[in-house]
Short mmCIF file of C-alpha atoms in Angstrom, two decimals:
data_model
loop_
_atom_site.label_atom_id
_atom_site.label_comp_id
_atom_site.label_asym_id
_atom_site.label_seq_id
_atom_site.Cartn_x
_atom_site.Cartn_y
_atom_site.Cartn_z
CA MET A 28 -16.99 -57.86 -12.33
CA LEU A 29 -20.54 -56.75 -13.14
CA LEU A 30 -21.12 -55.90 -9.49
CA VAL A 31 -17.94 -53.83 -9.31
CA MET A 32 -18.90 -51.84 -12.39
CA ALA A 33 -22.44 -51.30 -11.12
CA ASP A 34 -20.95 -49.99 -7.89
CA SER A 35 -18.74 -47.64 -9.88
CA MET A 36 -21.64 -46.32 -11.93
CA ASP A 37 -23.72 -45.18 -8.96
CA GLY A 38 -20.73 -43.68 -7.13
CA SER A 39 -21.23 -45.80 -4.02
CA ARG A 40 -18.73 -45.29 -1.22
CA ALA A 41 -20.43 -47.48 1.37
CA LEU A 42 -17.51 -49.94 1.44
CA ASP A 43 -15.17 -47.15 2.60
CA LEU A 44 -17.20 -46.28 5.72
CA ASP A 45 -16.01 -47.47 9.10
CA ALA A 46 -18.24 -49.18 11.66
CA LEU A 47 -18.94 -45.92 13.54
CA ALA A 48 -20.16 -44.11 10.42
CA ILE A 49 -22.29 -47.10 9.42
CA GLY A 50 -23.86 -47.18 12.89
CA ASP A 51 -24.68 -43.47 12.71
CA ARG A 52 -26.36 -43.89 9.33
CA PHE A 53 -28.30 -46.98 10.39
CA ARG A 54 -29.67 -44.82 13.21
CA LEU A 55 -31.53 -42.82 10.56
CA PHE A 56 -33.83 -45.82 10.05
CA ASN A 57 -34.79 -46.14 13.72
CA PHE A 58 -38.27 -44.80 13.01
CA THR A 59 -39.05 -47.90 10.94
CA ARG A 60 -38.51 -50.15 13.99
CA ARG A 61 -40.76 -48.30 16.43
CA ASP A 62 -44.20 -49.59 17.37
CA ASP A 63 -45.93 -46.60 15.75
CA HIS A 64 -43.67 -46.54 12.68
CA VAL A 65 -46.63 -45.71 10.42
CA ALA A 66 -47.26 -42.49 12.36
CA TYR A 67 -43.60 -41.47 12.00
CA LEU A 68 -43.79 -42.21 8.27
CA TRP A 69 -46.78 -39.88 7.84
CA VAL A 70 -45.00 -37.15 9.83
CA LEU A 71 -42.06 -37.36 7.42
CA ARG A 72 -44.44 -37.37 4.46
CA ALA A 73 -46.01 -34.18 5.78
CA MET A 74 -42.56 -32.58 6.11
CA GLU A 75 -41.69 -33.73 2.58
CA ARG A 76 -44.94 -32.16 1.32
CA LEU A 77 -43.90 -28.84 2.88
CA ARG A 78 -40.36 -29.22 1.53
CA ALA A 79 -41.77 -29.59 -1.99
CA VAL A 80 -43.19 -26.05 -1.74
CA HIS A 81 -39.86 -24.71 -0.36
CA ARG A 82 -40.96 -24.69 3.29
CA VAL A 83 -37.62 -25.92 4.60
CA GLN A 84 -37.99 -25.04 8.30
CA VAL A 85 -41.38 -25.93 9.82
CA ASP A 86 -42.87 -26.09 13.30
CA THR A 87 -45.46 -28.41 14.77
CA ASP A 88 -48.37 -26.29 13.56
CA ASP A 89 -47.10 -26.47 9.96
CA VAL A 90 -46.71 -30.26 10.16
CA ALA A 91 -50.16 -30.65 11.72
CA ALA A 92 -51.71 -28.58 8.92
CA ALA A 93 -49.92 -30.68 6.30
CA LEU A 94 -51.21 -33.86 7.97
CA ARG A 95 -54.75 -32.52 7.83
CA ASP A 96 -54.32 -31.84 4.11
CA LEU A 97 -53.05 -35.38 3.57
CA ALA A 98 -55.97 -36.79 5.58
CA GLN A 99 -58.40 -35.28 3.08
CA VAL A 100 -56.86 -37.45 0.35
CA HIS A 101 -55.73 -40.56 2.25
CA ASP A 102 -57.94 -42.35 4.76
CA ASP A 103 -55.10 -43.99 6.75
CA VAL A 104 -53.46 -40.76 7.98
CA PRO A 105 -53.34 -41.02 11.81
CA GLN A 106 -54.51 -38.31 14.21
CA LEU A 107 -51.40 -36.83 15.89
CA ASP A 108 -52.68 -33.68 17.56
CA THR A 109 -51.12 -34.50 20.96
CA GLY A 110 -47.87 -36.42 20.35
CA LEU A 111 -46.58 -34.57 17.30
CA ARG A 112 -43.82 -32.63 19.09
CA SER A 113 -42.48 -35.76 20.82
CA ARG A 114 -42.30 -37.60 17.51
CA LEU A 115 -40.45 -34.72 15.86
CA ASP A 116 -38.02 -34.64 18.79
CA ALA A 117 -37.47 -38.39 18.44
CA LEU A 118 -36.71 -37.93 14.74
CA ALA A 119 -34.26 -35.17 15.68
CA ASP A 120 -32.54 -37.49 18.16
CA ASP A 121 -32.13 -40.06 15.38
CA GLY A 122 -30.58 -37.44 13.11
CA ILE A 123 -33.20 -37.64 10.38
CA VAL A 124 -34.24 -34.01 11.02
CA HIS A 125 -32.51 -31.01 12.56
CA ARG A 126 -34.12 -29.20 15.50
CA LEU A 127 -33.52 -25.45 15.69
CA GLU A 128 -34.76 -22.77 18.05
CA ASP A 129 -36.57 -19.84 16.42
CA ALA A 130 -37.93 -17.22 18.84
CA SER A 131 -39.17 -15.05 15.95
CA ARG A 132 -42.15 -17.39 15.53
CA ALA A 133 -43.47 -16.55 19.02
CA GLY A 134 -46.43 -14.24 18.56
CA THR A 135 -47.23 -13.95 22.27
CA LEU A 136 -45.26 -13.76 25.49
CA GLU A 137 -46.56 -17.16 26.53
CA ARG A 138 -45.32 -18.76 23.31
CA TYR A 139 -42.01 -16.96 23.69
CA ARG A 140 -41.48 -18.43 27.15
CA ASN A 141 -42.12 -21.89 25.78
CA ARG A 142 -39.64 -23.59 23.51
CA GLN A 143 -40.21 -22.56 19.90
CA SER A 144 -38.56 -25.33 17.87
CA VAL A 145 -38.47 -25.55 14.11
CA TYR A 146 -37.49 -28.68 12.23
CA GLN A 147 -35.95 -29.37 8.86
CA PHE A 148 -34.69 -32.46 7.06
CA SER A 149 -31.02 -33.31 7.33
CA GLU A 150 -29.41 -34.27 4.04
CA LEU A 151 -28.81 -37.90 5.04
CA GLY A 152 -32.16 -38.03 6.82
CA TYR A 153 -34.01 -37.01 3.66
CA ARG A 154 -32.15 -39.68 1.71
CA ALA A 155 -33.11 -42.29 4.31
CA PHE A 156 -36.77 -41.24 4.06
CA ILE A 157 -36.68 -41.39 0.24
CA ALA A 158 -35.06 -44.84 0.43
CA VAL A 159 -37.91 -46.09 2.63
CA GLU A 160 -40.47 -44.56 0.28
CA ASP A 161 -38.77 -46.23 -2.71
CA VAL A 162 -39.01 -49.62 -1.00
CA LEU A 163 -42.67 -49.07 -0.16
CA ALA A 164 -43.45 -47.91 -3.70
CA ALA A 165 -41.61 -50.77 -5.45
CA ARG A 166 -43.76 -53.02 -7.62
CA VAL A 167 -42.73 -56.31 -9.17
CA ARG A 168 -44.41 -55.51 -12.47
CA ASP A 169 -42.25 -52.41 -12.95
CA ALA A 170 -39.11 -54.51 -13.60
CA ASN A 171 -37.91 -54.45 -17.21
CA LEU A 172 -34.84 -54.45 -19.42
CA SER A 173 -34.60 -51.25 -21.46
CA ARG A 174 -33.64 -52.30 -24.99
CA LEU A 175 -34.26 -48.87 -26.54
CA VAL A 176 -31.53 -47.24 -24.48
CA PHE A 177 -28.67 -48.53 -26.65
CA SER A 178 -29.52 -46.26 -29.58
CA ASP A 179 -29.53 -43.23 -27.25
CA ILE A 180 -26.14 -44.23 -25.81
CA LEU A 181 -24.70 -44.62 -29.32
CA ASP A 182 -25.98 -41.17 -30.38
CA ASP A 183 -24.55 -39.57 -27.23
CA LEU A 184 -21.14 -41.19 -27.74
CA LYS A 185 -20.97 -39.96 -31.35
CA ALA A 186 -22.00 -36.45 -30.29
CA LEU A 187 -19.45 -36.55 -27.47
CA ALA A 188 -16.64 -37.35 -29.88
CA VAL A 189 -17.67 -34.46 -32.15
CA ALA A 190 -17.95 -32.04 -29.22
CA ASN A 191 -14.52 -32.96 -27.86
CA ARG A 192 -12.96 -32.73 -31.29
CA THR A 193 -14.41 -29.26 -31.88
CA GLY A 194 -13.73 -28.03 -28.33
CA ASP A 195 -17.38 -27.50 -27.34
CA GLN A 196 -16.95 -27.60 -23.56
CA GLU A 197 -20.60 -27.27 -22.57
CA GLN A 198 -21.68 -29.95 -25.03
CA VAL A 199 -19.03 -32.31 -23.64
CA TYR A 200 -20.43 -31.80 -20.15
CA ARG A 201 -24.03 -32.29 -21.30
CA ARG A 202 -23.29 -35.50 -23.17
CA LEU A 203 -21.19 -36.99 -20.39
CA SER A 204 -23.85 -36.14 -17.82
CA ARG A 205 -26.55 -37.68 -19.98
CA LEU A 206 -24.46 -40.82 -20.54
CA ASN A 207 -23.88 -41.15 -16.81
CA GLN A 208 -27.60 -40.86 -16.04
CA VAL A 209 -28.57 -43.32 -18.77
CA MET A 210 -25.96 -45.84 -17.62
CA GLU A 211 -27.09 -45.59 -14.00
CA ASP A 212 -30.68 -46.18 -15.10
CA MET A 213 -29.68 -49.17 -17.25
CA VAL A 214 -27.64 -50.75 -14.44
CA ARG A 215 -30.48 -50.25 -11.97
CA ARG A 216 -33.08 -51.67 -14.36
CA SER A 217 -31.03 -54.74 -15.25
CA ALA A 218 -30.22 -55.53 -11.62
CA GLN A 219 -33.85 -55.06 -10.58
CA PHE A 220 -35.11 -57.23 -13.45
CA HIS A 221 -32.84 -60.18 -12.73
CA VAL A 222 -33.55 -60.06 -8.98
CA THR A 223 -37.29 -59.96 -9.68
CA LEU A 224 -37.02 -62.78 -12.22
CA SER A 225 -35.12 -64.93 -9.74
CA GLU A 226 -37.80 -64.28 -7.12
CA ILE A 227 -40.59 -65.23 -9.54
CA VAL A 228 -38.81 -68.40 -10.63
CA SER A 229 -38.10 -69.49 -7.05
CA SER A 230 -41.72 -68.95 -5.96
CA THR A 231 -43.50 -70.73 -8.81
CA GLU A 232 -44.00 -73.91 -6.77
CA THR A 233 -46.48 -72.10 -4.54
CA SER A 234 -48.00 -69.81 -7.19
CA PRO A 235 -47.30 -71.04 -10.75
CA GLU A 236 -50.22 -69.06 -12.13
CA LEU A 237 -48.23 -65.79 -12.07
CA PHE A 238 -45.40 -67.33 -14.06
CA LEU A 239 -47.63 -69.10 -16.59
CA ARG A 240 -49.66 -65.93 -17.11
CA TYR A 241 -46.65 -63.86 -18.23
CA LYS A 242 -44.32 -66.53 -19.64
CA ASN A 243 -44.77 -65.54 -23.31
CA ALA A 244 -44.30 -61.81 -22.68
CA LEU A 245 -41.29 -62.54 -20.48
CA LEU A 246 -39.53 -64.69 -23.08
CA VAL A 247 -40.23 -62.19 -25.86
CA HIS A 248 -38.97 -59.32 -23.69
CA MET A 249 -35.66 -61.02 -22.90
CA SER A 250 -35.17 -62.24 -26.48
CA ASP A 251 -35.73 -58.75 -27.91
CA PHE A 252 -33.31 -57.29 -25.38
CA MET A 253 -30.56 -59.77 -26.26
CA ALA A 254 -31.07 -59.21 -29.99
CA GLU A 255 -30.82 -55.44 -29.55
CA LEU A 256 -27.73 -55.82 -27.32
CA ASP A 257 -26.00 -58.08 -29.85
CA ARG A 258 -26.75 -55.59 -32.62
CA TYR A 259 -25.47 -52.51 -30.81
CA LEU A 260 -22.53 -53.86 -28.79
CA PRO A 261 -19.93 -53.73 -31.65
CA ARG A 262 -21.08 -50.21 -32.55
CA LEU A 263 -20.85 -49.04 -28.96
CA ASP A 264 -17.34 -50.49 -28.68
CA ARG A 265 -16.21 -48.54 -31.75
CA ALA A 266 -17.94 -45.37 -30.52
CA VAL A 267 -16.11 -45.53 -27.16
CA ARG A 268 -12.76 -45.95 -28.94
CA ASP A 269 -13.59 -43.01 -31.25
CA VAL A 270 -14.14 -40.82 -28.20
CA GLU A 271 -10.81 -41.94 -26.73
CA GLU A 272 -9.03 -40.99 -29.95
CA THR A 273 -10.11 -37.37 -29.42
CA GLY A 274 -8.22 -37.27 -26.09
CA VAL A 275 -9.57 -38.58 -22.81
CA ASN A 276 -7.61 -36.13 -20.64
CA THR A 277 -8.90 -33.17 -22.63
CA LEU A 278 -12.41 -34.61 -22.37
CA LEU A 279 -12.22 -34.90 -18.58
CA VAL A 280 -10.75 -31.42 -18.11
CA ARG A 281 -13.50 -29.85 -20.22
CA ALA A 282 -16.21 -31.72 -18.36
CA ALA A 283 -14.72 -30.69 -15.00
CA ASP A 284 -14.45 -27.03 -16.08
CA ALA A 285 -18.13 -26.96 -17.07
CA ASP A 286 -19.16 -28.80 -13.89
CA ASP A 287 -20.67 -26.26 -11.47
CA ARG A 288 -20.68 -28.29 -8.25
CA PRO A 289 -19.40 -25.73 -5.71
CA PHE A 290 -18.34 -28.19 -3.00
CA LEU A 291 -15.76 -30.01 -5.14
CA SER A 292 -12.33 -28.72 -6.09
CA PRO A 293 -11.22 -28.87 -9.77
CA ALA A 294 -9.01 -31.88 -9.02
CA GLU A 295 -11.88 -33.69 -7.31
CA ARG A 296 -14.19 -32.97 -10.24
CA ILE A 297 -11.64 -34.35 -12.70
CA GLU A 298 -11.22 -37.47 -10.56
CA ASP A 299 -14.99 -37.94 -10.37
CA TRP A 300 -15.46 -37.66 -14.13
CA GLU A 301 -12.54 -39.99 -14.74
CA ARG A 302 -14.16 -42.61 -12.53
CA ARG A 303 -17.44 -42.26 -14.43
CA TRP A 304 -15.74 -42.51 -17.81
CA GLN A 305 -13.78 -45.63 -16.79
CA ALA A 306 -17.00 -47.25 -15.57
CA LEU A 307 -18.76 -46.42 -18.86
CA ARG A 308 -15.80 -47.71 -20.86
CA ALA A 309 -15.76 -50.97 -18.89
CA TRP A 310 -19.40 -51.54 -19.84
CA PHE A 311 -18.84 -51.58 -23.60
CA THR A 312 -15.16 -52.50 -24.17
CA ARG A 313 -13.42 -55.69 -23.19
CA ARG A 314 -10.20 -55.89 -21.24
CA PRO A 315 -7.72 -58.79 -21.46
CA GLY A 316 -9.01 -61.53 -19.20
CA TYR A 317 -12.26 -59.71 -18.34
CA GLU A 318 -15.69 -59.61 -19.90
CA SER A 319 -17.33 -56.25 -20.51
CA GLY A 320 -20.32 -55.23 -18.42
CA ALA A 321 -22.65 -55.55 -21.41
CA GLY A 322 -21.22 -59.01 -22.09
CA GLU A 323 -21.87 -60.03 -18.50
CA LEU A 324 -25.43 -58.74 -18.81
CA ARG A 325 -25.93 -60.67 -22.05
CA ARG A 326 -24.65 -63.88 -20.45
CA ALA A 327 -26.88 -63.40 -17.39
CA THR A 328 -29.93 -62.78 -19.61
CA ARG A 329 -29.17 -65.86 -21.71
CA SER A 330 -28.90 -67.96 -18.55
CA ALA A 331 -32.19 -66.49 -17.34
CA VAL A 332 -33.89 -67.48 -20.61
CA SER A 333 -32.61 -71.04 -20.21
CA ALA A 334 -33.88 -71.14 -16.61
CA VAL A 335 -37.30 -69.84 -17.65
CA ILE A 336 -37.59 -72.44 -20.43
CA ALA A 337 -36.53 -75.25 -18.07
CA LEU A 338 -39.04 -74.13 -15.47
CA LEU A 339 -41.77 -73.88 -18.08
CA ARG A 340 -41.05 -77.45 -19.16
CA GLN A 341 -41.14 -78.60 -15.52
CA LEU A 342 -44.48 -76.91 -14.84
CA THR A 343 -45.97 -78.25 -18.07
CA GLU A 344 -44.98 -81.83 -17.22
CA ALA A 345 -46.26 -81.42 -13.65
CA GLN A 346 -49.63 -80.18 -14.88
CA ARG A 347 -49.84 -82.95 -17.48
CA GLY A 348 -49.05 -85.71 -14.94
CA GLY A 349 -50.86 -84.09 -12.03
CA VAL A 350 -47.95 -84.74 -9.65
CA ASN A 351 -45.74 -82.01 -8.23
CA ARG A 352 -44.25 -81.16 -4.87
CA ALA A 353 -47.46 -79.57 -3.63
CA SER A 354 -49.55 -82.65 -4.48
CA GLU A 355 -46.92 -84.94 -2.92
CA LEU A 356 -46.99 -82.97 0.33
CA ARG A 357 -50.79 -83.04 0.39
CA HIS A 358 -50.80 -86.85 -0.04
CA LEU A 359 -48.18 -87.21 2.70
CA ALA A 360 -50.21 -85.01 5.06
CA GLN A 361 -53.29 -87.16 4.37
CA TRP A 362 -51.35 -90.37 5.13
CA VAL A 363 -50.03 -88.92 8.39
CA TYR A 364 -53.52 -87.79 9.37
CA ASN A 365 -54.93 -91.29 8.75
CA THR A 366 -52.30 -93.14 10.81
CA PRO A 367 -53.74 -95.06 13.78
CA ASP A 368 -51.56 -93.51 16.51
CA GLU A 369 -48.87 -90.95 17.20
CA ASP A 370 -46.00 -93.47 17.01
CA ALA A 371 -47.04 -94.52 13.51
CA ALA A 372 -47.26 -90.88 12.42
CA TYR A 373 -43.80 -90.21 13.82
CA ALA A 374 -42.37 -93.26 12.04
CA LEU A 375 -43.94 -92.20 8.73
CA MET A 376 -42.62 -88.64 8.96
CA SER A 377 -39.17 -89.91 9.96
CA ALA A 378 -39.06 -92.18 6.92
CA ALA A 379 -40.36 -89.48 4.57
CA PHE A 380 -37.85 -86.80 5.62
CA ASP A 381 -35.00 -89.17 6.55
CA LEU A 382 -35.03 -88.19 10.22
CA GLY A 383 -32.78 -90.12 12.60
CA SER A 384 -32.29 -90.02 16.31
CA ALA A 385 -29.48 -87.80 17.55
CA ARG A 386 -27.19 -88.56 20.48
CA HIS A 387 -26.84 -85.41 22.52
CA LEU A 388 -23.55 -84.84 24.29
CA GLY A 389 -22.57 -81.94 26.49
CA GLY A 390 -19.75 -80.68 28.60
CA ALA A 391 -18.24 -77.62 30.22
CA HIS A 392 -15.88 -75.28 28.41
CA ASP A 393 -12.34 -74.97 29.78
CA ASP A 394 -12.89 -71.27 30.49
CA VAL A 395 -16.42 -70.94 31.84
CA GLU A 396 -16.28 -67.12 31.98
CA GLU A 397 -15.44 -66.91 28.28
CA ILE A 398 -18.88 -68.17 27.23
CA SER A 399 -21.95 -66.10 28.07
CA PRO A 400 -24.64 -68.03 29.98
CA ARG A 401 -27.21 -66.48 27.63
CA ALA A 402 -25.55 -67.92 24.50
CA THR A 403 -27.56 -70.60 22.71
CA TRP A 404 -26.07 -73.96 21.79
CA TRP A 405 -26.06 -72.83 18.15
CA ASP A 406 -23.93 -69.71 18.82
CA ALA A 407 -21.66 -71.13 21.55
CA PRO A 408 -18.32 -72.62 20.42
CA GLY A 409 -17.87 -76.37 20.45
CA ILE A 410 -15.86 -78.36 22.97
CA GLU A 411 -13.83 -81.54 22.72
CA ILE A 412 -15.66 -84.77 23.65
CA ALA A 413 -13.90 -88.04 24.44
CA LEU A 414 -14.52 -91.03 22.19
CA THR A 415 -15.97 -93.18 24.98
CA PRO A 416 -19.14 -91.08 25.62
CA PHE A 417 -19.47 -90.44 21.89
CA ARG A 418 -19.48 -94.15 21.03
CA THR A 419 -21.08 -95.73 24.11
CA GLY A 420 -22.83 -92.89 25.95
CA ARG A 421 -20.86 -93.63 29.15
CA HIS A 422 -18.44 -91.24 30.77
CA ALA A 423 -14.79 -92.08 30.32
CA GLY A 424 -12.72 -92.96 33.40
CA PRO A 425 -9.61 -91.10 34.38
CA GLY A 426 -7.39 -94.00 33.29
CA LEU A 427 -3.90 -94.75 34.50
CA PRO A 428 -1.61 -91.82 35.32
CA GLN A 429 0.84 -91.07 32.55
CA PRO A 430 4.56 -90.61 33.21
CA VAL A 431 5.98 -87.12 32.97
CA ARG A 432 7.98 -86.74 29.80
CA VAL A 433 10.84 -84.27 29.45
CA ASP A 434 11.37 -83.04 25.91
CA THR A 435 14.81 -81.46 25.97
CA GLY A 436 14.73 -80.68 22.27
CA GLN A 437 11.48 -78.71 22.56
CA ARG A 438 12.85 -76.81 25.55
CA ALA A 439 16.01 -75.92 23.65
CA ASP A 440 13.99 -74.72 20.65
CA LEU A 441 11.77 -72.61 22.89
CA ARG A 442 14.82 -71.09 24.58
CA ARG A 443 16.42 -70.31 21.23
CA ARG A 444 13.27 -68.51 20.02
CA GLN A 445 13.10 -66.51 23.23
CA ILE A 446 16.73 -65.40 22.80
CA GLU A 447 16.09 -64.39 19.18
CA ALA A 448 12.99 -62.40 20.14
CA ARG A 449 14.84 -60.62 22.93
CA SER A 450 17.77 -59.82 20.63
CA ALA A 451 15.36 -58.34 18.07
CA GLU A 452 13.75 -56.19 20.78
CA ARG A 453 17.12 -54.90 21.96
CA ALA A 454 18.18 -54.10 18.39
CA ALA A 455 14.91 -52.21 17.84
CA ALA A 456 15.41 -50.32 21.13
CA ARG A 457 18.95 -49.32 20.15
CA SER A 458 17.66 -48.15 16.77
CA LEU A 459 15.02 -46.01 18.50
CA ALA A 460 17.62 -44.49 20.84
CA LYS A 461 19.84 -43.67 17.89
CA ARG A 462 17.32 -42.49 15.27
CA GLY A 463 14.35 -41.43 17.41
CA ALA A 464 10.66 -42.20 16.99
CA HIS A 465 9.60 -39.11 14.99
CA GLY A 466 10.14 -38.17 11.37
CA ARG A 467 10.22 -41.70 9.98
CA VAL A 468 8.16 -44.91 9.68
CA LEU A 469 8.76 -47.45 12.46
CA ASP A 470 8.91 -51.12 11.60
CA ASP A 471 6.99 -53.79 13.51
CA ALA A 472 9.74 -54.48 16.07
CA GLU A 473 10.25 -50.78 16.82
CA THR A 474 6.48 -50.28 17.08
CA ARG A 475 6.21 -53.05 19.67
CA VAL A 476 9.02 -51.49 21.74
CA VAL A 477 7.44 -48.01 21.59
CA MET A 478 4.00 -49.32 22.57
CA SER A 479 5.45 -51.30 25.48
CA LEU A 480 7.45 -48.34 26.80
CA LEU A 481 4.54 -45.96 26.26
CA THR A 482 2.27 -48.24 28.29
CA ARG A 483 4.75 -48.22 31.16
CA ALA A 484 5.10 -44.44 30.92
CA LEU A 485 1.33 -43.94 31.08
CA GLU A 486 1.05 -46.30 34.03
CA ALA A 487 3.72 -44.27 35.89
CA ARG A 488 2.44 -40.88 34.75
CA ALA A 489 2.27 -37.80 36.95
CA VAL A 490 -1.10 -36.00 36.89
CA VAL A 491 -1.22 -32.43 38.23
CA ALA A 492 -4.48 -30.45 38.42
CA GLY A 493 -6.22 -33.09 36.33
CA ARG A 494 -3.68 -32.94 33.47
CA LEU A 495 -0.83 -35.22 32.51
CA LYS A 496 2.49 -33.45 33.12
CA SER A 497 5.13 -36.13 32.62
CA GLY A 498 5.78 -39.83 32.49
CA SER A 499 8.53 -42.28 31.69
CA GLY A 500 8.96 -45.96 31.01
CA SER A 501 12.11 -48.03 30.60
CA ASP A 502 13.52 -51.46 30.02
CA ASP A 503 17.06 -52.72 30.34
CA THR A 504 18.14 -50.90 27.15
CA VAL A 505 16.39 -47.52 26.73
CA VAL A 506 14.25 -44.98 28.60
CA LEU A 507 11.14 -43.35 27.03
CA ARG A 508 9.93 -40.00 28.38
CA LEU A 509 6.76 -38.06 27.62
CA VAL A 510 7.98 -34.48 27.05
CA PRO A 511 5.33 -31.68 27.01
CA ASP A 512 5.08 -30.12 23.57
CA PRO A 513 2.53 -27.39 22.71
CA VAL A 514 2.39 -28.52 19.07
CA GLY A 515 2.13 -32.23 19.79
CA SER A 516 3.66 -34.99 17.71
CA SER A 517 2.87 -38.16 15.82
CA VAL A 518 4.51 -41.54 15.38
CA ARG A 519 4.22 -43.18 11.98
CA THR A 520 4.18 -46.98 11.79
CA THR A 521 3.55 -49.51 9.07
CA HIS A 522 0.02 -49.94 10.42
CA GLY A 523 -0.93 -46.25 10.67
CA VAL A 524 -0.21 -42.99 12.49
CA MET A 525 -0.43 -42.55 16.28
CA HIS A 526 -1.04 -38.93 17.32
CA LEU A 527 0.26 -37.59 20.66
CA PRO A 528 -1.47 -34.24 21.33
CA GLY A 529 0.54 -32.10 23.71
CA PHE A 530 3.52 -34.44 23.97
CA ALA A 531 6.62 -35.65 22.17
CA LEU A 532 8.59 -38.83 22.75
CA GLU A 533 12.17 -38.71 24.01
CA ILE A 534 14.03 -42.02 23.81
CA VAL A 535 17.56 -42.24 25.24
CA PRO A 536 19.86 -45.10 26.15
CA ARG A 537 19.53 -46.22 29.72
CA SER A 538 23.05 -44.94 30.55
CA GLY A 539 23.02 -41.84 28.32
CA ARG A 540 21.14 -38.53 27.83
CA ALA A 541 21.00 -38.16 24.06
CA HIS A 542 17.66 -37.05 22.64
CA GLY A 543 15.78 -39.49 20.45
#
């Protein structure tokens, strides 16, 4: 539940993207996988430096000058006097920047004859660059739980209730915006802190000094945060309910009216603010059967304190006794090194790590073309192996031929199911001939009939001058025709909508001419 509410707070819509959109956006990070990715990063930093002074569209000379300015401050800026244009073009191909043609920048006839390209960040490209910069700038020591934020949230909720009660529209918008920003920051900080803490705890076996150095400050920090959360959580619950008593719908309408985002309609702004308010409410109020977001955070922090104390006890005992996993592995390595021969070393390592011999079996798949010859044994699907080679290692013989068995009951059942399926198809075809395929939602049986007839019609289509003119497909019940239609049509099914640009479907009985 905590993950769902965190996703609601930051307005993420990544789960709604299809595979094509995800692939396009992953393409924005192609520059990080190139051999000279550092050079591309400095090119984008130079463009970001120009963007900060409102130089939106820049050419290669502007980027080169910005790189020279950066080189005066940073020693690792590469020299890109020759390949700068090719790198900018590669970034444009990835979609991280836009490439435009601007002939007004040509001061001479020679420059005018050459391509005069200017570049500017795309919106998604700039976000991808900032995301990479955030990852590069992240530091473990920056992680913390903000315990002072609860008093600010309580003050904003009280002021929000007063503003909504008095009808102060601008103040409602300011307080809601501030609450949204504070909540996003708190969710981000808490998630970052617990991920960092888990990483520190899991890596203490190789570097316990880092954990032991900050153990006291870490325990005090988490204890103070939990105490502050326990003190403010009942007050925040009451404050949220006080705001709701002033009218949530009125609150959302006022916030949407004061919202000046030009690319959203009033209804979309109201929906956006409602989503934010519901996420904020879920953080501080409990629902039947669900823990609030703050309660989940308190439980996670309490578990983290217990894990830190347990790990501290484990490290203390290990230091007192002088035996831990690192010392055990060092002793084992010394024993293996001092063994008289390779067989003794292998036997010792097998006993230490409980290694046993494996019997390798192999065989061919029933459909050889289904499995790629480049697939590894780990990725390839398994096959059935007889018990004889598995138990003895010898190939099994063919054995005696088995008599052919006739299962009349199974045949009768199969025939009955075939008759039922065919009857259902005929009933669906008659329904299509009677009611048509447009203007309603087709069920699964009707959809299968339409798709089958449409496939036959496309296979028997007539193409004139490179364009499809007509086509028809039939079975023993109905006939489907592709009729040219300048408007086009669509067929609605339970699984979605199928669009037919330039055509409509005409379904008639095989012996009749009624339009479907």
